[in-house]
Structures are given as C-alpha cells and as structure tokens.
CSV table of C-alpha atoms in Angstrom, one decimal:
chain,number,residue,atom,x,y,z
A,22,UNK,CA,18.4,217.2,139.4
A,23,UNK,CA,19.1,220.5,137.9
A,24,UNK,CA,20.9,221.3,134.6
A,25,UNK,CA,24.4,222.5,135.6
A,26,UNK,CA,24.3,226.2,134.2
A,27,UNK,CA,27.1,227.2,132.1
A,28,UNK,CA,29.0,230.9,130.4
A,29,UNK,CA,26.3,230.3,127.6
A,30,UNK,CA,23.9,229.6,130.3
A,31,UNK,CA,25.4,233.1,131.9
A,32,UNK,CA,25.8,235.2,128.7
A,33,UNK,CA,22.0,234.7,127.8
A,34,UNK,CA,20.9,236.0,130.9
A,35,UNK,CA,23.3,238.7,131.2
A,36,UNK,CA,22.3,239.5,127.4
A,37,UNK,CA,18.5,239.6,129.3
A,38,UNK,CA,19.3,241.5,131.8
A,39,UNK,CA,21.2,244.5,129.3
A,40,UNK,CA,18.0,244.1,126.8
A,41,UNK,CA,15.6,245.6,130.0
A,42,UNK,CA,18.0,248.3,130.9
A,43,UNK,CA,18.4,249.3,127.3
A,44,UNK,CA,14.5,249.2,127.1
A,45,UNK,CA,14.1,251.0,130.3
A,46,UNK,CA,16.8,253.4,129.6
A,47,UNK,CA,14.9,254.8,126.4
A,48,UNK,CA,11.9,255.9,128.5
A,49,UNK,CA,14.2,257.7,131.3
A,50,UNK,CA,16.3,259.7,128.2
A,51,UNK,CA,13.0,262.0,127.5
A,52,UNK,CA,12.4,262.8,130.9
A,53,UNK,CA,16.0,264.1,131.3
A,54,UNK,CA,15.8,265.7,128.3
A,55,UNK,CA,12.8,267.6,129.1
A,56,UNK,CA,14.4,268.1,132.7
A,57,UNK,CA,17.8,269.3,131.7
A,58,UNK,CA,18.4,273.2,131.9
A,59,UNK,CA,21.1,273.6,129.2
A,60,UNK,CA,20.3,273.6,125.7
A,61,UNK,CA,23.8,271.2,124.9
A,62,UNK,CA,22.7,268.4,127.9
A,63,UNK,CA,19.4,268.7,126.6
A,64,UNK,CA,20.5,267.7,123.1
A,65,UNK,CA,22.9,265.3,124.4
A,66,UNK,CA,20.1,263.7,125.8
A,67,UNK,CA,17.8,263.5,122.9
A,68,UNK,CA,21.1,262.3,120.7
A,69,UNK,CA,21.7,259.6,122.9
A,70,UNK,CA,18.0,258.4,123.4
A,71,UNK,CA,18.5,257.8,119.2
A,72,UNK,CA,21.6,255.8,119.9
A,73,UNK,CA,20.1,253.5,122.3
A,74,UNK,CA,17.5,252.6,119.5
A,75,UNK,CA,20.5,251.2,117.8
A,76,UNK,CA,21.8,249.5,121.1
A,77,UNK,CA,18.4,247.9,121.6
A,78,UNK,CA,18.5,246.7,117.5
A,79,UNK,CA,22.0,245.7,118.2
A,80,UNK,CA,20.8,243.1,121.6
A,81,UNK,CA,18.0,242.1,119.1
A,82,UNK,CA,20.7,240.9,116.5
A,83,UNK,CA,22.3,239.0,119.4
A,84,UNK,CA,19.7,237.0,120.1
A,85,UNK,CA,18.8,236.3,116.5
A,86,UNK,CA,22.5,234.8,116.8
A,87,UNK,CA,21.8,232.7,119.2
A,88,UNK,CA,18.6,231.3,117.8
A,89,UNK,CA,16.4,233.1,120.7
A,90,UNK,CA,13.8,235.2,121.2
A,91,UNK,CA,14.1,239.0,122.3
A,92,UNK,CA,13.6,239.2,126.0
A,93,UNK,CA,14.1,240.8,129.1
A,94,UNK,CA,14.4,240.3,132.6
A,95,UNK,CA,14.0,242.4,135.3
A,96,UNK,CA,17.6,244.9,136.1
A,97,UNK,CA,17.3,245.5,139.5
A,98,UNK,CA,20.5,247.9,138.9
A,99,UNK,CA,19.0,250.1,136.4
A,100,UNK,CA,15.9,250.4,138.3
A,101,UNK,CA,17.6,251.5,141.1
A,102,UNK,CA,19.7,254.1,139.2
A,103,UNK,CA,16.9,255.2,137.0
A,104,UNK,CA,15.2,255.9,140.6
A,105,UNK,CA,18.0,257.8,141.9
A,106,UNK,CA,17.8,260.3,138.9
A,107,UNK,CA,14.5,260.7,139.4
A,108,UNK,CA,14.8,261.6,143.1
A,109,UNK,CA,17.3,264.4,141.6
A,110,UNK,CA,15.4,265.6,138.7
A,111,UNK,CA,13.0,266.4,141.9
A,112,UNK,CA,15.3,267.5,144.7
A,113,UNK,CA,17.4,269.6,142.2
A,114,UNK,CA,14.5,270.9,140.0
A,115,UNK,CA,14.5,274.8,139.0
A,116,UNK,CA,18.0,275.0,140.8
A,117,UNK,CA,21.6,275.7,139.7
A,118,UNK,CA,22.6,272.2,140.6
A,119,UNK,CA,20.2,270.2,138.7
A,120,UNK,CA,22.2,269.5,135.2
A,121,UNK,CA,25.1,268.8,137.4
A,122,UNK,CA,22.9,266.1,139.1
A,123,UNK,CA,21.5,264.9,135.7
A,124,UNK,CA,24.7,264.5,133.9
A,125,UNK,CA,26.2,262.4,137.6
A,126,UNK,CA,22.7,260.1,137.2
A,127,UNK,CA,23.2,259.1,133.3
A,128,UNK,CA,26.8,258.6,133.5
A,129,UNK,CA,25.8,255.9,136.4
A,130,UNK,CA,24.0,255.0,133.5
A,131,UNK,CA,26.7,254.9,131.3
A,132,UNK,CA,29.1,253.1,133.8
A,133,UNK,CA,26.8,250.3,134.4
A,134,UNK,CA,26.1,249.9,130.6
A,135,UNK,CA,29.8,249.6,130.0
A,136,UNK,CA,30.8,246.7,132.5
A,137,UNK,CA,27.9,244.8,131.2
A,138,UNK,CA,28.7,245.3,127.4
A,139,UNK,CA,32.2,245.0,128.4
A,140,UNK,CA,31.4,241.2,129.8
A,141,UNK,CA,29.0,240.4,127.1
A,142,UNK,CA,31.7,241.2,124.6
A,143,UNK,CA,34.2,238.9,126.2
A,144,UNK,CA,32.1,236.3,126.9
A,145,UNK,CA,30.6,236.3,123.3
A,146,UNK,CA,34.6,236.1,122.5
A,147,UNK,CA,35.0,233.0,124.7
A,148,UNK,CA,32.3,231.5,123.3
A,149,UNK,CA,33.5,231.6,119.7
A,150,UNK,CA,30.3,234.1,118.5
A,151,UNK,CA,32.6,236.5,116.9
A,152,UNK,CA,29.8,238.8,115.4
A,153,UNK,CA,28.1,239.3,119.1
A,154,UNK,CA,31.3,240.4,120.1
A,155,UNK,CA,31.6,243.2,117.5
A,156,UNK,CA,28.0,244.2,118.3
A,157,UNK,CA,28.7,244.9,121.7
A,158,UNK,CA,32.0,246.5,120.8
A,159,UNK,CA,30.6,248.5,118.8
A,160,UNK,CA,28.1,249.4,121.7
A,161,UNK,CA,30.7,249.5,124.0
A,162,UNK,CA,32.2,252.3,122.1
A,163,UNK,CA,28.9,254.2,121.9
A,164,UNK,CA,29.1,254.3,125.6
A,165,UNK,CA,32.2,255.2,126.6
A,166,UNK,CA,32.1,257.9,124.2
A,167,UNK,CA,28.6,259.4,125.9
A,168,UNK,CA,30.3,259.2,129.0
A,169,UNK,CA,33.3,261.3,127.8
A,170,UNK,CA,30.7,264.0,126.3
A,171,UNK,CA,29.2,264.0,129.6
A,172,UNK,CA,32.2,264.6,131.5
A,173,UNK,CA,33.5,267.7,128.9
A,174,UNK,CA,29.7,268.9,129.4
A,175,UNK,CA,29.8,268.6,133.0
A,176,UNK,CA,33.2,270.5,132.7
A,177,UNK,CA,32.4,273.0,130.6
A,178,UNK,CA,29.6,275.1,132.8
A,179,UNK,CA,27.8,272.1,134.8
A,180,UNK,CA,29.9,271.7,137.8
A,181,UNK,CA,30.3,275.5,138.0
A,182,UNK,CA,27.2,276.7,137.7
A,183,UNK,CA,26.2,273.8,140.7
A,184,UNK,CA,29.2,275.2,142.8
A,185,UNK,CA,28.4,279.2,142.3
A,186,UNK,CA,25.0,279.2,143.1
C-alpha cells in the first residue's frame, strides 16, 4: 500500500518544482536581454537574471532546512511560458512591438513565480519552518517588485511604441 502523502509531502515537491523554474528561468533572462530593444528592459533583464542567483541560493537554503538534497523536477508551467516568449522574441523580432511582448512574457514569469513562493511561504508557516518562510518572503518580495518595474517600464514607452507603430 502506498504512503499517504502529506503538506510536507506537498511542500517538498512544490519546493522541486520552483527550484527547475528558477534554474530554467536563469538561462531564458540572457536571451531576453540580448533580445530586448530598450536599453532600461535590457538592464532590467540583466538585473534580474543576478537576483534569481539569489532565489536559486535562497531554494538551496530550503532544502538544507529540510535535511534534503537540491533538486528539481520537471515545471511543465515554466516550460510552457518560457516557450511562449520565445515564439515572441521571434514573431516580434526587429519590430515596434517586441519589448512590449517581452515585458508581457516575463511578467508571466513573474506571476507564476509569485503564487508558488506565495504557497511555499505559507506552507513552510503551517509547517512550523519559520526560516523557509522568510526565505521565500523575502523572494516573494523580489518578485512582486520586478513585476512592478515591469509594469512602469511597459508604461513608460513599451505599450506606446507597440501601439504607434
């Protein structure tokens, strides 16, 4: 018969699933950058592919907390999204609308990021690991705060430039 799985159970794989997007998501940040038309989104970018480094050591903390080894599993999810902003990096390329595109593709990123660090955090809360749950909030943070920088970005000349051409 098998174990009956449990929110520990849940949390690690979760935590497994985060720690390949993360992983993933650092080899996707270059190609934006190198893709992006703007000088700011292109720094955005780069400054972001630097703050996922510290996500990534962050995940690796939590599963020094929890006595395990650093793995991932395969994130259907961020595959998919990481494909979608590649299919626009080469429908959009050389045109008006492609930052516009870029900036809608990471902060898909972003959201999906921030409703799994979101869980994490709360579960790591439930499960009395206190210190996990500041990692991620920390993280958490991180994230939302990239996705507000993308939005004043995509504000500021973005969406414009995409409409007038």
């Amino acid at each position: 018969m098998a174990k009956e799985k449990n929110l520990e159970d849940l949390f690690h794989d979760t935590l497994k699933d985060i720690y390949y997007a993360e992983r993933k998501i650092l080899k996707a940040l270059p190609k934006m950058a190198r893709a992006a038309q703007s000088p700011d989104l292109k720094g955005a970018f780069e400054r972001h592919r630097d703050e996922t480094e510290g996500h990534v050591d962050r995940l690796q903390q939590v599963f020094e907390l929890m006595g395990k080894r650093p793995q991932g599993k395969t994130c259907e999810a961020i595959d998919g999204i990481i494909s979608e902003g590649e299919e626009v990096m080469d429908a959009f390329k050389g045109t008006a609308a492609l930052d516009a595109g870029l900036i809608s593709s990471a902060q898909a990123v972003e959201h999906y990021e921030m409703t799994r660090y979101g869980t994490l955090k709360r579960w790591a809360e439930v499960l009395g690991m206190q210190d996990a749950a500041t990692l991620f909030g920390q993280t958490l943070d991180e994230e939302s705060q990239t996705d507000k920088a993308l939005t004043g970005l995509a504000d500021a000349s973005a969406n414009e430039m995409a409409k007038a051409a």
